[in-house]
mmCIF file of C-alpha atoms in Angstrom:
data_model
loop_
_atom_site.group_PDB
_atom_site.id
_atom_site.type_symbol
_atom_site.label_atom_id
_atom_site.label_comp_id
_atom_site.label_asym_id
_atom_site.label_seq_id
_atom_site.Cartn_x
_atom_site.Cartn_y
_atom_site.Cartn_z
ATOM 1 C CA UNK A 1 -33.746 -11.801 -23.096
ATOM 2 C CA UNK A 2 -36.043 -9.206 -25.228
ATOM 3 C CA UNK A 3 -35.826 -5.787 -24.169
ATOM 4 C CA UNK A 4 -38.594 -5.260 -23.145
ATOM 5 C CA UNK A 5 -37.920 -7.458 -20.121
ATOM 6 C CA UNK A 6 -35.598 -4.363 -18.734
ATOM 7 C CA UNK A 7 -38.231 -1.874 -19.208
ATOM 8 C CA UNK A 8 -40.767 -0.930 -16.866
ATOM 9 C CA UNK A 9 -43.944 0.938 -18.137
ATOM 10 C CA UNK A 10 -45.524 3.491 -15.659
ATOM 11 C CA UNK A 11 -48.293 5.173 -16.250
ATOM 12 C CA UNK A 12 -46.538 8.585 -15.299
ATOM 13 C CA UNK A 13 -44.718 8.644 -18.243
ATOM 14 C CA UNK A 14 -47.122 6.876 -20.962
ATOM 15 C CA UNK A 15 -46.235 5.720 -24.174
ATOM 16 C CA UNK A 16 -43.379 8.318 -24.976
ATOM 17 C CA UNK A 17 -41.870 8.252 -21.893
ATOM 18 C CA UNK A 18 -40.743 4.193 -22.341
ATOM 19 C CA UNK A 19 -40.131 4.535 -26.269
ATOM 20 C CA UNK A 20 -37.633 6.839 -24.841
ATOM 21 C CA UNK A 21 -36.291 4.890 -22.146
ATOM 22 C CA UNK A 22 -36.045 2.016 -24.846
ATOM 23 C CA UNK A 23 -34.541 3.935 -27.160
ATOM 24 C CA UNK A 24 -31.917 5.554 -25.361
ATOM 25 C CA UNK A 25 -30.898 1.494 -23.898
ATOM 26 C CA UNK A 26 -30.939 0.642 -27.471
ATOM 27 C CA UNK A 27 -28.146 2.738 -27.913
ATOM 28 C CA UNK A 28 -26.413 2.357 -25.240
ATOM 29 C CA UNK A 29 -27.063 -1.097 -26.458
ATOM 30 C CA UNK A 30 -25.822 -0.696 -30.085
ATOM 31 C CA UNK A 31 -22.470 1.989 -28.854
ATOM 32 C CA UNK A 32 -20.785 0.494 -25.223
ATOM 33 C CA UNK A 33 -19.655 -3.126 -26.457
ATOM 34 C CA UNK A 34 -16.910 -4.378 -24.603
ATOM 35 C CA UNK A 35 -14.362 -5.857 -27.166
ATOM 36 C CA UNK A 36 -10.463 -7.338 -27.691
ATOM 37 C CA UNK A 37 -7.927 -5.983 -25.123
ATOM 38 C CA UNK A 38 -5.585 -3.785 -26.428
ATOM 39 C CA UNK A 39 -3.203 -5.914 -24.824
ATOM 40 C CA UNK A 40 -1.874 -7.383 -28.782
ATOM 41 C CA UNK A 41 -0.868 -11.231 -26.889
ATOM 42 C CA UNK A 42 -5.616 -10.618 -25.868
ATOM 43 C CA UNK A 43 -4.127 -11.650 -21.803
ATOM 44 C CA UNK A 44 -6.297 -8.775 -20.004
ATOM 45 C CA UNK A 45 -9.814 -8.679 -19.608
ATOM 46 C CA UNK A 46 -11.705 -7.502 -22.381
ATOM 47 C CA UNK A 47 -12.100 -3.712 -23.183
ATOM 48 C CA UNK A 48 -14.862 -1.236 -23.852
ATOM 49 C CA UNK A 49 -15.176 -0.962 -27.061
ATOM 50 C CA UNK A 50 -17.952 0.785 -29.491
ATOM 51 C CA UNK A 51 -18.698 5.096 -28.989
ATOM 52 C CA UNK A 52 -20.009 4.880 -25.740
ATOM 53 C CA UNK A 53 -16.401 2.738 -24.406
ATOM 54 C CA UNK A 54 -14.285 4.175 -26.636
ATOM 55 C CA UNK A 55 -15.426 7.858 -24.753
ATOM 56 C CA UNK A 56 -15.697 6.112 -21.628
ATOM 57 C CA UNK A 57 -12.549 4.771 -21.915
ATOM 58 C CA UNK A 58 -11.025 7.987 -22.945
ATOM 59 C CA UNK A 59 -11.993 10.402 -20.497
ATOM 60 C CA UNK A 60 -11.354 7.725 -17.993
ATOM 61 C CA UNK A 61 -7.293 7.872 -19.074
ATOM 62 C CA UNK A 62 -7.757 11.736 -18.531
ATOM 63 C CA UNK A 63 -8.753 11.499 -15.660
ATOM 64 C CA UNK A 64 -5.922 9.000 -14.460
ATOM 65 C CA UNK A 65 -2.788 11.462 -16.265
ATOM 66 C CA UNK A 66 -4.457 14.047 -13.819
ATOM 67 C CA UNK A 67 -4.610 12.506 -10.648
ATOM 68 C CA UNK A 68 -1.656 10.964 -11.136
ATOM 69 C CA UNK A 69 0.680 13.896 -12.288
ATOM 70 C CA UNK A 70 -0.250 15.065 -9.078
ATOM 71 C CA UNK A 71 0.595 12.243 -7.047
ATOM 72 C CA UNK A 72 3.689 11.729 -9.197
ATOM 73 C CA UNK A 73 5.106 15.543 -8.761
ATOM 74 C CA UNK A 74 4.650 14.457 -4.732
ATOM 75 C CA UNK A 75 6.518 11.367 -4.350
ATOM 76 C CA UNK A 76 9.418 13.148 -7.030
ATOM 77 C CA UNK A 77 9.691 15.740 -3.803
ATOM 78 C CA UNK A 78 9.274 12.961 -1.012
ATOM 79 C CA UNK A 79 12.249 10.445 -2.627
ATOM 80 C CA UNK A 80 14.732 13.353 -3.628
ATOM 81 C CA UNK A 81 14.495 14.023 0.562
ATOM 82 C CA UNK A 82 14.514 10.674 1.586
ATOM 83 C CA UNK A 83 16.672 8.707 -0.574
ATOM 84 C CA UNK A 84 19.499 10.931 0.921
ATOM 85 C CA UNK A 85 18.923 10.459 3.812
ATOM 86 C CA UNK A 86 18.805 6.674 3.540
ATOM 87 C CA UNK A 87 21.354 6.832 1.827
ATOM 88 C CA UNK A 88 23.677 8.812 4.937
ATOM 89 C CA UNK A 89 22.352 6.434 7.201
ATOM 90 C CA UNK A 90 24.357 3.464 5.227
ATOM 91 C CA UNK A 91 22.202 3.521 2.284
ATOM 92 C CA UNK A 92 19.990 0.499 0.034
ATOM 93 C CA UNK A 93 22.083 -2.754 1.924
ATOM 94 C CA UNK A 94 19.452 -4.986 2.798
ATOM 95 C CA UNK A 95 15.749 -5.087 1.978
ATOM 96 C CA UNK A 96 14.637 -3.949 4.990
ATOM 97 C CA UNK A 97 16.548 -1.043 4.777
ATOM 98 C CA UNK A 98 14.321 -0.108 2.281
ATOM 99 C CA UNK A 99 11.394 0.356 4.804
ATOM 100 C CA UNK A 100 13.373 3.458 5.910
ATOM 101 C CA UNK A 101 11.890 5.299 3.329
ATOM 102 C CA UNK A 102 8.668 5.014 4.751
ATOM 103 C CA UNK A 103 9.555 6.245 8.159
ATOM 104 C CA UNK A 104 8.176 9.859 7.891
ATOM 105 C CA UNK A 105 8.678 10.110 4.106
ATOM 106 C CA UNK A 106 6.019 8.217 2.536
ATOM 107 C CA UNK A 107 4.497 6.341 4.998
ATOM 108 C CA UNK A 108 1.463 10.138 5.082
ATOM 109 C CA UNK A 109 1.073 10.083 1.214
ATOM 110 C CA UNK A 110 -1.300 7.297 1.149
ATOM 111 C CA UNK A 111 -2.456 7.562 4.590
ATOM 112 C CA UNK A 112 -4.799 4.639 3.989
ATOM 113 C CA UNK A 113 -2.765 2.624 1.546
ATOM 114 C CA UNK A 114 -1.150 -0.717 2.825
ATOM 115 C CA UNK A 115 1.708 -0.356 3.668
ATOM 116 C CA UNK A 116 1.783 -1.177 7.747
ATOM 117 C CA UNK A 117 1.071 -4.230 6.813
ATOM 118 C CA UNK A 118 3.323 -4.451 3.735
ATOM 119 C CA UNK A 119 6.608 -3.419 5.636
ATOM 120 C CA UNK A 120 6.056 -5.824 8.242
ATOM 121 C CA UNK A 121 4.670 -9.077 5.626
ATOM 122 C CA UNK A 122 6.814 -7.976 2.390
ATOM 123 C CA UNK A 123 9.388 -11.023 2.165
ATOM 124 C CA UNK A 124 5.986 -13.394 2.922
ATOM 125 C CA UNK A 125 5.060 -15.873 0.431
ATOM 126 C CA UNK A 126 1.141 -15.223 0.837
ATOM 127 C CA UNK A 127 1.783 -11.385 1.084
ATOM 128 C CA UNK A 128 3.939 -12.677 -2.167
ATOM 129 C CA UNK A 129 1.331 -14.498 -3.665
ATOM 130 C CA UNK A 130 -1.858 -11.598 -3.106
ATOM 131 C CA UNK A 131 -0.178 -9.093 -4.957
ATOM 132 C CA UNK A 132 0.556 -10.960 -8.323
ATOM 133 C CA UNK A 133 -2.216 -13.434 -8.697
ATOM 134 C CA UNK A 134 -4.434 -10.444 -7.541
ATOM 135 C CA UNK A 135 -2.609 -8.283 -10.282
ATOM 136 C CA UNK A 136 -2.668 -10.336 -13.228
ATOM 137 C CA UNK A 137 -2.884 -13.144 -13.209
ATOM 138 C CA UNK A 138 -3.673 -14.424 -16.895
ATOM 139 C CA UNK A 139 0.741 -12.925 -17.122
ATOM 140 C CA UNK A 140 2.431 -15.416 -14.512
ATOM 141 C CA UNK A 141 3.366 -19.296 -14.599
ATOM 142 C CA UNK A 142 5.814 -21.460 -13.941
ATOM 143 C CA UNK A 143 8.489 -22.782 -15.369
ATOM 144 C CA UNK A 144 8.362 -26.624 -15.897
ATOM 145 C CA UNK A 145 11.606 -28.860 -16.142
ATOM 146 C CA UNK A 146 12.131 -30.600 -19.207
ATOM 147 C CA UNK A 147 9.562 -28.628 -21.258
ATOM 148 C CA UNK A 148 10.771 -24.578 -20.785
ATOM 149 C CA UNK A 149 14.375 -23.262 -20.223
ATOM 150 C CA UNK A 150 15.904 -19.934 -18.330
ATOM 151 C CA UNK A 151 14.431 -16.360 -21.270
ATOM 152 C CA UNK A 152 17.335 -14.567 -20.567
ATOM 153 C CA UNK A 153 20.325 -14.572 -18.015
ATOM 154 C CA UNK A 154 21.000 -13.583 -15.302
ATOM 155 C CA UNK A 155 23.917 -14.735 -13.626
ATOM 156 C CA UNK A 156 24.888 -17.555 -10.642
ATOM 157 C CA UNK A 157 25.659 -14.812 -8.295
ATOM 158 C CA UNK A 158 22.870 -12.225 -8.289
ATOM 159 C CA UNK A 159 20.560 -15.462 -8.274
ATOM 160 C CA UNK A 160 22.245 -17.107 -4.844
ATOM 161 C CA UNK A 161 22.073 -13.987 -3.697
ATOM 162 C CA UNK A 162 18.110 -13.442 -3.774
ATOM 163 C CA UNK A 163 17.637 -17.024 -3.158
ATOM 164 C CA UNK A 164 20.298 -19.070 -2.550
ATOM 165 C CA UNK A 165 19.715 -21.682 -5.615
ATOM 166 C CA UNK A 166 20.995 -20.471 -8.864
ATOM 167 C CA UNK A 167 18.575 -19.661 -12.498
ATOM 168 C CA UNK A 168 18.515 -23.794 -13.685
ATOM 169 C CA UNK A 169 18.125 -25.171 -10.006
ATOM 170 C CA UNK A 170 15.400 -23.188 -9.013
ATOM 171 C CA UNK A 171 13.916 -24.543 -12.116
ATOM 172 C CA UNK A 172 14.396 -28.142 -11.518
ATOM 173 C CA UNK A 173 13.001 -27.885 -8.195
ATOM 174 C CA UNK A 174 9.850 -26.982 -9.599
ATOM 175 C CA UNK A 175 11.083 -23.057 -8.285
ATOM 176 C CA UNK A 176 10.327 -20.979 -10.935
ATOM 177 C CA UNK A 177 8.672 -18.811 -11.979
ATOM 178 C CA UNK A 178 7.396 -16.439 -15.521
ATOM 179 C CA UNK A 179 6.213 -12.670 -15.817
ATOM 180 C CA UNK A 180 6.189 -11.921 -19.579
ATOM 181 C CA UNK A 181 4.786 -8.590 -21.173
ATOM 182 C CA UNK A 182 5.990 -9.276 -24.562
ATOM 183 C CA UNK A 183 2.295 -9.507 -26.526
ATOM 184 C CA UNK A 184 2.871 -5.893 -25.256
ATOM 185 C CA UNK A 185 6.255 -5.896 -27.921
ATOM 186 C CA UNK A 186 3.773 -4.338 -30.589
ATOM 187 C CA UNK A 187 1.552 -1.096 -28.664
ATOM 188 C CA UNK A 188 2.322 2.176 -29.635
ATOM 189 C CA UNK A 189 4.152 3.412 -25.978
ATOM 190 C CA UNK A 190 1.776 5.902 -24.085
ATOM 191 C CA UNK A 191 2.820 9.056 -21.798
ATOM 192 C CA UNK A 192 0.482 10.765 -19.735
ATOM 193 C CA UNK A 193 2.277 14.707 -20.067
ATOM 194 C CA UNK A 194 4.633 15.524 -17.307
ATOM 195 C CA UNK A 195 5.459 11.438 -16.914
ATOM 196 C CA UNK A 196 7.595 8.575 -19.140
ATOM 197 C CA UNK A 197 5.339 5.718 -20.369
ATOM 198 C CA UNK A 198 2.843 4.149 -19.978
ATOM 199 C CA UNK A 199 3.375 0.806 -21.192
ATOM 200 C CA UNK A 200 6.264 -1.295 -20.904
ATOM 201 C CA UNK A 201 7.004 -5.097 -21.801
ATOM 202 C CA UNK A 202 9.995 -7.359 -20.782
ATOM 203 C CA UNK A 203 9.991 -10.163 -18.189
ATOM 204 C CA UNK A 204 10.740 -10.184 -14.355
ATOM 205 C CA UNK A 205 11.458 -13.824 -12.249
ATOM 206 C CA UNK A 206 11.700 -14.778 -9.223
ATOM 207 C CA UNK A 207 11.912 -17.451 -6.692
ATOM 208 C CA UNK A 208 9.171 -18.346 -4.957
ATOM 209 C CA UNK A 209 8.554 -21.632 -2.955
ATOM 210 C CA UNK A 210 5.246 -22.938 -3.202
#
């Protein structure tokens, strides 16, 4: 589409206003671009590029970093109180024990967060798929029996504690999923001031019946 179709001529602005608006749009068009993502594997959505795109991304990263530091400090303070309290009452022995962290400690940290629903449905397949697939579905895949294999060892004992089956049995039953971040292995780690590494790579596995 011609750029002229995006420019509405207004009698009060005249030719000079039209030319100024056109110049600004052309500058933005040439300098706010979208290019391959920063992920080496190219599995993420396209990322801002060009002079304006990179400047905007840098500004957003700075803003996020400042907000993250403030929340991380508050979370650390709360966790230092919550964990000893939980350990004193028996520790983390079952999945439901982790809900104690939100009882009067973390539940008001982000008042509008969906903690009640997550805590109530945390062992459901629906919640698992919603959280996993909404976040980054491109990194998740189901391992296929006969052509795929488990990428890293998990003891039969640990696997049975989680799913009652070994990883080999899960794979054979078409119930083993893998989310991998190995495509990020070549990235330079980015650190927010006061926090740890912001980019990680590796993989995780879990069982969910379809």
